[in-house]
Coordinates of C-alpha atoms in Angstrom, one line a residue:
M819 CA -40.4 64.6 1.4
L820 CA -41.4 63.9 -2.2
I821 CA -38.1 65.5 -3.4
R822 CA -36.1 63.3 -1.1
L823 CA -37.8 60.1 -2.2
T824 CA -37.3 61.1 -5.8
A825 CA -33.6 61.6 -5.2
L826 CA -33.3 58.2 -3.5
A827 CA -35.1 56.5 -6.4
I828 CA -32.8 58.1 -8.9
L829 CA -29.8 57.0 -6.8
A830 CA -31.0 53.5 -6.7
V831 CA -31.6 53.3 -10.4
T832 CA -28.1 54.7 -11.0
L833 CA -26.5 52.1 -8.7
M834 CA -28.5 49.1 -9.9
P835 CA -26.1 48.2 -12.8
S836 CA -23.0 48.3 -10.5
L837 CA -24.8 46.5 -7.7
G838 CA -26.0 43.8 -10.2
W839 CA -22.5 43.4 -11.5
A840 CA -21.1 43.0 -8.0
A841 CA -23.7 40.3 -7.3
D842 CA -22.9 38.5 -10.5
D843 CA -19.2 38.7 -9.7
L844 CA -19.7 37.3 -6.2
A845 CA -21.7 34.4 -7.6
R846 CA -19.0 33.5 -10.1
R847 CA -17.0 31.2 -7.9
P848 CA -14.1 29.2 -9.3
V849 CA -15.1 25.6 -10.2
I850 CA -13.2 22.4 -9.3
V851 CA -14.1 19.2 -11.0
C852 CA -12.7 16.0 -9.4
S853 CA -12.6 12.4 -10.7
T854 CA -13.6 10.7 -7.5
T855 CA -15.7 11.3 -4.4
Q856 CA -12.7 11.1 -2.0
I857 CA -10.8 13.8 -3.9
A858 CA -13.9 16.0 -4.0
D859 CA -14.2 15.7 -0.2
F860 CA -10.5 16.6 0.2
A861 CA -11.1 19.7 -2.0
R862 CA -14.2 20.8 -0.1
Q863 CA -12.2 20.6 3.2
V864 CA -9.7 23.0 1.7
V865 CA -11.8 25.5 -0.2
G866 CA -14.8 25.8 2.0
D867 CA -17.4 27.9 0.2
R868 CA -14.9 29.8 -1.9
M869 CA -15.2 27.4 -4.8
E870 CA -17.7 25.0 -6.3
V871 CA -16.6 21.4 -6.1
H872 CA -18.0 18.7 -8.3
S873 CA -17.2 15.0 -8.6
V874 CA -17.6 13.1 -11.9
L875 CA -18.1 9.9 -10.0
A876 CA -21.2 9.5 -7.9
A877 CA -21.2 7.5 -4.6
G878 CA -20.7 3.8 -5.2
Q879 CA -19.4 4.1 -8.7
D880 CA -16.2 2.2 -9.7
P881 CA -13.5 4.4 -11.3
H882 CA -11.9 1.4 -13.0
L883 CA -15.1 0.6 -14.9
Y884 CA -16.4 4.1 -15.4
E885 CA -17.2 5.2 -19.0
K886 CA -17.3 8.8 -19.9
K887 CA -20.8 10.3 -20.4
P888 CA -21.8 13.1 -22.8
G889 CA -22.3 15.5 -19.9
D890 CA -18.9 14.8 -18.4
A891 CA -17.1 16.9 -21.0
Q892 CA -19.5 19.7 -20.5
L893 CA -19.0 19.6 -16.7
V894 CA -15.2 19.5 -17.1
S895 CA -15.3 22.4 -19.6
T896 CA -16.6 24.6 -16.8
A897 CA -13.7 23.8 -14.5
D898 CA -11.0 26.3 -13.5
L899 CA -9.1 23.3 -12.1
C900 CA -9.4 19.5 -12.5
L901 CA -8.2 17.0 -10.0
E902 CA -7.5 13.3 -10.7
N903 CA -6.2 10.5 -8.5
G904 CA -3.7 9.2 -11.1
W905 CA -1.7 6.0 -11.5
H906 CA -4.5 4.7 -13.7
L907 CA -7.2 4.5 -11.1
E908 CA -9.4 6.2 -13.6
G909 CA -9.7 3.3 -16.1
N910 CA -8.1 4.2 -19.4
D911 CA -7.2 7.6 -17.8
W912 CA -10.7 9.0 -18.5
M913 CA -10.2 12.0 -16.3
R914 CA -7.0 13.0 -17.9
K915 CA -8.5 12.6 -21.4
L916 CA -11.5 14.8 -20.4
A917 CA -9.2 17.6 -19.1
E918 CA -7.1 17.4 -22.3
Q919 CA -10.1 17.3 -24.5
T920 CA -11.5 20.5 -22.9
G921 CA -8.2 22.2 -22.4
R922 CA -8.5 22.5 -18.6
P923 CA -5.6 22.4 -16.1
L924 CA -5.2 19.1 -14.3
V925 CA -3.5 18.2 -11.0
T926 CA -2.6 14.6 -10.1
C927 CA -3.2 14.1 -6.4
V928 CA -0.9 11.1 -5.9
D929 CA 2.2 13.1 -6.8
G930 CA 4.6 12.8 -3.9
C931 CA 3.2 9.6 -2.6
N932 CA 5.5 6.5 -2.4
P933 CA 3.8 3.9 -4.6
L934 CA 3.3 0.2 -3.8
E935 CA 3.9 -2.0 -6.8
V936 CA 1.3 -4.5 -8.0
P937 CA 1.7 -7.1 -10.7
G938 CA 0.9 -6.1 -14.3
V939 CA 0.8 -8.1 -17.5
D940 CA 4.2 -6.9 -18.8
Q941 CA 5.6 -5.1 -15.8
A942 CA 4.8 -4.0 -12.2
M943 CA 2.3 -1.1 -11.9
D944 CA 1.9 1.6 -9.2
D945 CA -1.1 0.7 -7.0
P946 CA -3.4 3.7 -7.3
H947 CA -5.4 3.3 -4.0
A948 CA -3.0 5.5 -2.1
W949 CA -5.6 7.4 -0.1
F950 CA -6.1 4.4 2.2
S951 CA -3.0 5.5 4.1
C952 CA -3.7 8.6 6.1
T953 CA -0.2 9.7 5.4
N954 CA -0.9 9.6 1.7
A955 CA -4.3 11.3 2.1
A956 CA -2.3 14.2 3.7
T957 CA -0.2 14.4 0.5
Y958 CA -3.4 14.6 -1.6
V959 CA -4.6 17.5 0.6
R960 CA -1.3 19.4 0.3
N961 CA -1.4 19.0 -3.4
I962 CA -4.9 20.3 -3.5
R963 CA -4.0 23.2 -1.2
N964 CA -1.1 24.2 -3.3
A965 CA -3.2 24.1 -6.5
V966 CA -6.1 26.2 -5.2
I967 CA -3.6 28.8 -3.7
E968 CA -2.1 29.1 -7.2
L969 CA -5.6 29.5 -8.6
D970 CA -6.8 32.0 -6.0
P971 CA -3.8 33.5 -4.2
E972 CA -5.9 36.3 -2.7
H973 CA -7.4 33.8 -0.2
A974 CA -4.3 31.7 0.3
N975 CA -4.4 32.1 4.1
E976 CA -7.9 30.7 4.3
Y977 CA -6.8 27.6 2.3
R978 CA -3.8 27.1 4.4
S979 CA -5.8 27.3 7.6
R980 CA -8.5 24.9 6.4
A981 CA -5.9 22.5 5.2
A982 CA -3.9 22.7 8.5
L983 CA -7.0 21.8 10.5
Y984 CA -7.9 18.9 8.2
L985 CA -4.3 17.6 8.3
D986 CA -4.6 17.6 12.1
Q987 CA -7.8 15.5 11.8
L988 CA -6.0 13.1 9.5
R989 CA -3.2 12.6 12.1
A990 CA -5.8 12.0 14.8
L991 CA -7.6 9.5 12.5
N992 CA -4.3 7.7 11.8
N993 CA -3.6 7.3 15.6
W994 CA -7.1 6.1 16.2
I995 CA -6.9 3.4 13.4
V996 CA -3.6 2.1 14.9
R997 CA -5.3 1.7 18.3
E998 CA -8.4 0.0 16.9
I999 CA -6.5 -2.5 14.7
S1000 CA -4.4 -3.5 17.8
K1001 CA -7.6 -5.1 19.1
I1002 CA -7.3 -7.8 16.4
P1003 CA -5.0 -10.7 17.3
V1004 CA -1.8 -10.4 15.3
E1005 CA -2.2 -13.8 13.7
E1006 CA -5.7 -13.0 12.5
R1007 CA -5.0 -9.7 10.8
V1008 CA -5.8 -10.8 7.3
L1009 CA -8.0 -8.6 5.2
V1010 CA -9.8 -10.4 2.4
T1011 CA -11.7 -8.1 0.0
S1012 CA -12.9 -8.1 -3.6
H1013 CA -9.8 -6.5 -5.2
D1014 CA -6.5 -5.1 -4.3
A1015 CA -7.8 -1.7 -3.0
F1016 CA -6.5 -2.0 0.6
N1017 CA -2.7 -2.6 0.1
Y1018 CA -1.8 0.8 1.5
F1019 CA -4.2 0.4 4.4
C1020 CA -2.7 -3.0 5.2
Q1021 CA 0.9 -1.8 5.0
A1022 CA 0.1 1.2 7.2
Y1023 CA -1.8 -0.6 9.9
G1024 CA -0.2 -4.1 10.0
L1025 CA -2.6 -6.3 8.1
K1026 CA -2.0 -8.9 5.4
P1027 CA -4.1 -8.4 2.2
A1028 CA -5.5 -11.3 0.3
T1029 CA -7.7 -10.8 -2.7
P1030 CA -8.9 -12.9 -5.8
V1031 CA -8.6 -9.9 -8.2
G1032 CA -5.7 -7.5 -9.0
W1033 CA -5.7 -3.8 -8.4
S1034 CA -8.3 -3.0 -11.1
T1035 CA -11.8 -4.3 -11.5
G1036 CA -11.7 -3.3 -15.2
N1037 CA -10.1 -4.9 -18.2
E1038 CA -6.9 -2.8 -18.3
V1039 CA -3.5 -4.0 -17.2
G1040 CA -3.6 -5.5 -13.7
A1041 CA -7.2 -6.6 -13.7
G1042 CA -8.8 -10.0 -13.6
I1043 CA -9.1 -13.1 -11.5
S1044 CA -7.1 -16.2 -12.2
P1045 CA -7.7 -19.7 -10.8
Q1046 CA -4.4 -19.4 -9.0
R1047 CA -5.3 -16.2 -7.3
R1048 CA -8.7 -17.6 -6.3
H1049 CA -7.0 -20.7 -4.9
D1050 CA -4.3 -18.7 -3.0
T1051 CA -7.0 -16.5 -1.5
I1052 CA -9.0 -19.5 -0.2
E1053 CA -5.8 -21.1 1.1
S1054 CA -4.8 -17.9 2.9
I1055 CA -8.3 -17.8 4.6
R1056 CA -7.9 -21.3 5.8
E1057 CA -4.3 -21.0 6.8
H1058 CA -4.8 -18.0 9.0
G1059 CA -8.2 -19.1 10.4
V1060 CA -9.8 -15.9 9.0
K1061 CA -13.1 -15.3 10.7
A1062 CA -14.7 -13.1 8.0
I1063 CA -14.1 -11.6 4.6
F1064 CA -15.5 -8.4 3.2
V1065 CA -17.4 -7.1 0.2
E1066 CA -17.0 -3.6 -1.2
T1067 CA -19.5 -0.9 -1.9
S1068 CA -18.3 -0.2 -5.4
V1069 CA -17.7 -3.8 -6.5
N1070 CA -20.1 -6.6 -7.4
P1071 CA -20.2 -8.9 -4.3
T1072 CA -21.0 -12.2 -6.1
M1073 CA -17.5 -13.5 -6.3
V1074 CA -16.6 -12.8 -2.7
R1075 CA -19.8 -14.4 -1.5
Q1076 CA -18.9 -17.5 -3.5
I1077 CA -15.4 -17.6 -2.0
A1078 CA -16.9 -17.2 1.5
R1079 CA -19.1 -20.2 1.0
E1080 CA -16.2 -22.3 -0.4
A1081 CA -13.9 -21.3 2.4
G1082 CA -16.5 -21.7 5.1
V1083 CA -16.3 -18.2 6.5
R1084 CA -18.9 -15.4 6.9
I1085 CA -19.1 -12.0 5.2
G1086 CA -18.0 -9.5 7.8
G1087 CA -19.6 -6.5 6.3
E1088 CA -19.3 -4.0 3.4
L1089 CA -16.3 -1.7 3.1
Y1090 CA -16.1 1.6 1.3
S1091 CA -13.3 1.2 -1.3
D1092 CA -13.0 3.1 -4.6
S1093 CA -15.9 5.4 -3.7
M1094 CA -17.4 7.0 -0.6
G1095 CA -20.9 6.6 0.7
A1096 CA -24.0 8.5 -0.6
P1097 CA -25.0 11.8 1.0
G1098 CA -26.6 11.2 4.4
T1099 CA -24.7 8.0 5.1
A1100 CA -22.0 7.5 7.7
G1101 CA -19.4 7.1 4.9
E1102 CA -20.2 10.3 3.0
T1103 CA -16.8 11.8 3.9
Y1104 CA -13.3 10.5 3.9
L1105 CA -13.1 10.6 7.7
G1106 CA -16.5 8.8 7.9
M1107 CA -15.6 6.2 5.3
M1108 CA -12.3 5.3 7.0
R1109 CA -14.0 5.3 10.5
E1110 CA -16.8 3.0 9.3
N1111 CA -14.4 0.7 7.5
V1112 CA -12.2 0.3 10.6
I1113 CA -15.1 -0.4 12.9
T1114 CA -16.5 -3.0 10.5
I1115 CA -13.1 -4.7 10.1
V1116 CA -12.3 -4.8 13.8
E1117 CA -15.8 -6.0 14.9
A1118 CA -15.6 -8.9 12.3
L1119 CA -12.0 -10.0 13.0
K1120 CA -11.2 -9.4 16.7

């Protein structure tokens, strides 16, 4: 018996280095670093537990105003793949600069989407808020799927399967949104929010957007409120008999509340816009964010 135990002990000691190496190898998952919470959610839906997914932005943060922090470069330097929205959603292209600074590969998720144009100082700009159309969200997911398959071709079938399921969920979400928005009288389908984040949503689902601020809440091209835009927003509210207007989770609500008082309408609720909700909230995923936004809009305007 003693001889047998001794032999087993020797075998265990002999195998320990190889077993330890295997454990380390399994723990060394590829890392994806995303600029926004929406993109991070899309990535998690595709990769499951095969990869670590991190978001530079936290819930409720504004990508237009975000300023790089010392720890961001360190986080991005660990990435096997970086994902950005693109079309200058990330104010002054901070995610692209982080990837270039650290020499990490970068995929732009809006590639393949058909852009809406918004006014700029010198020329029209591509509106970066493309994810608010479920059709565009599907393009984001396909871009991410293709990128992770290139990164880890061994598990390509897993990534295709997860992406296919999620694309089915996006199609179901799209159909549900169409049905819900139909509950609002056509003449009252005017969506007034803090800034031009919902143009794709309005185009896809038959609403008219009206905002006092351009596509960006920051100081780069396209940002800013003018007296004329403010006036036009208030006139649109009065002309269409808008019942309610909305604040956004990632934008200071002060201006919208002032416009509501001036136009004599109520605040219909808070919408997730450039960022999703915090963990544990109904808006912590893209599907949840879109669902809660639609419920809030329909309840306020119907």
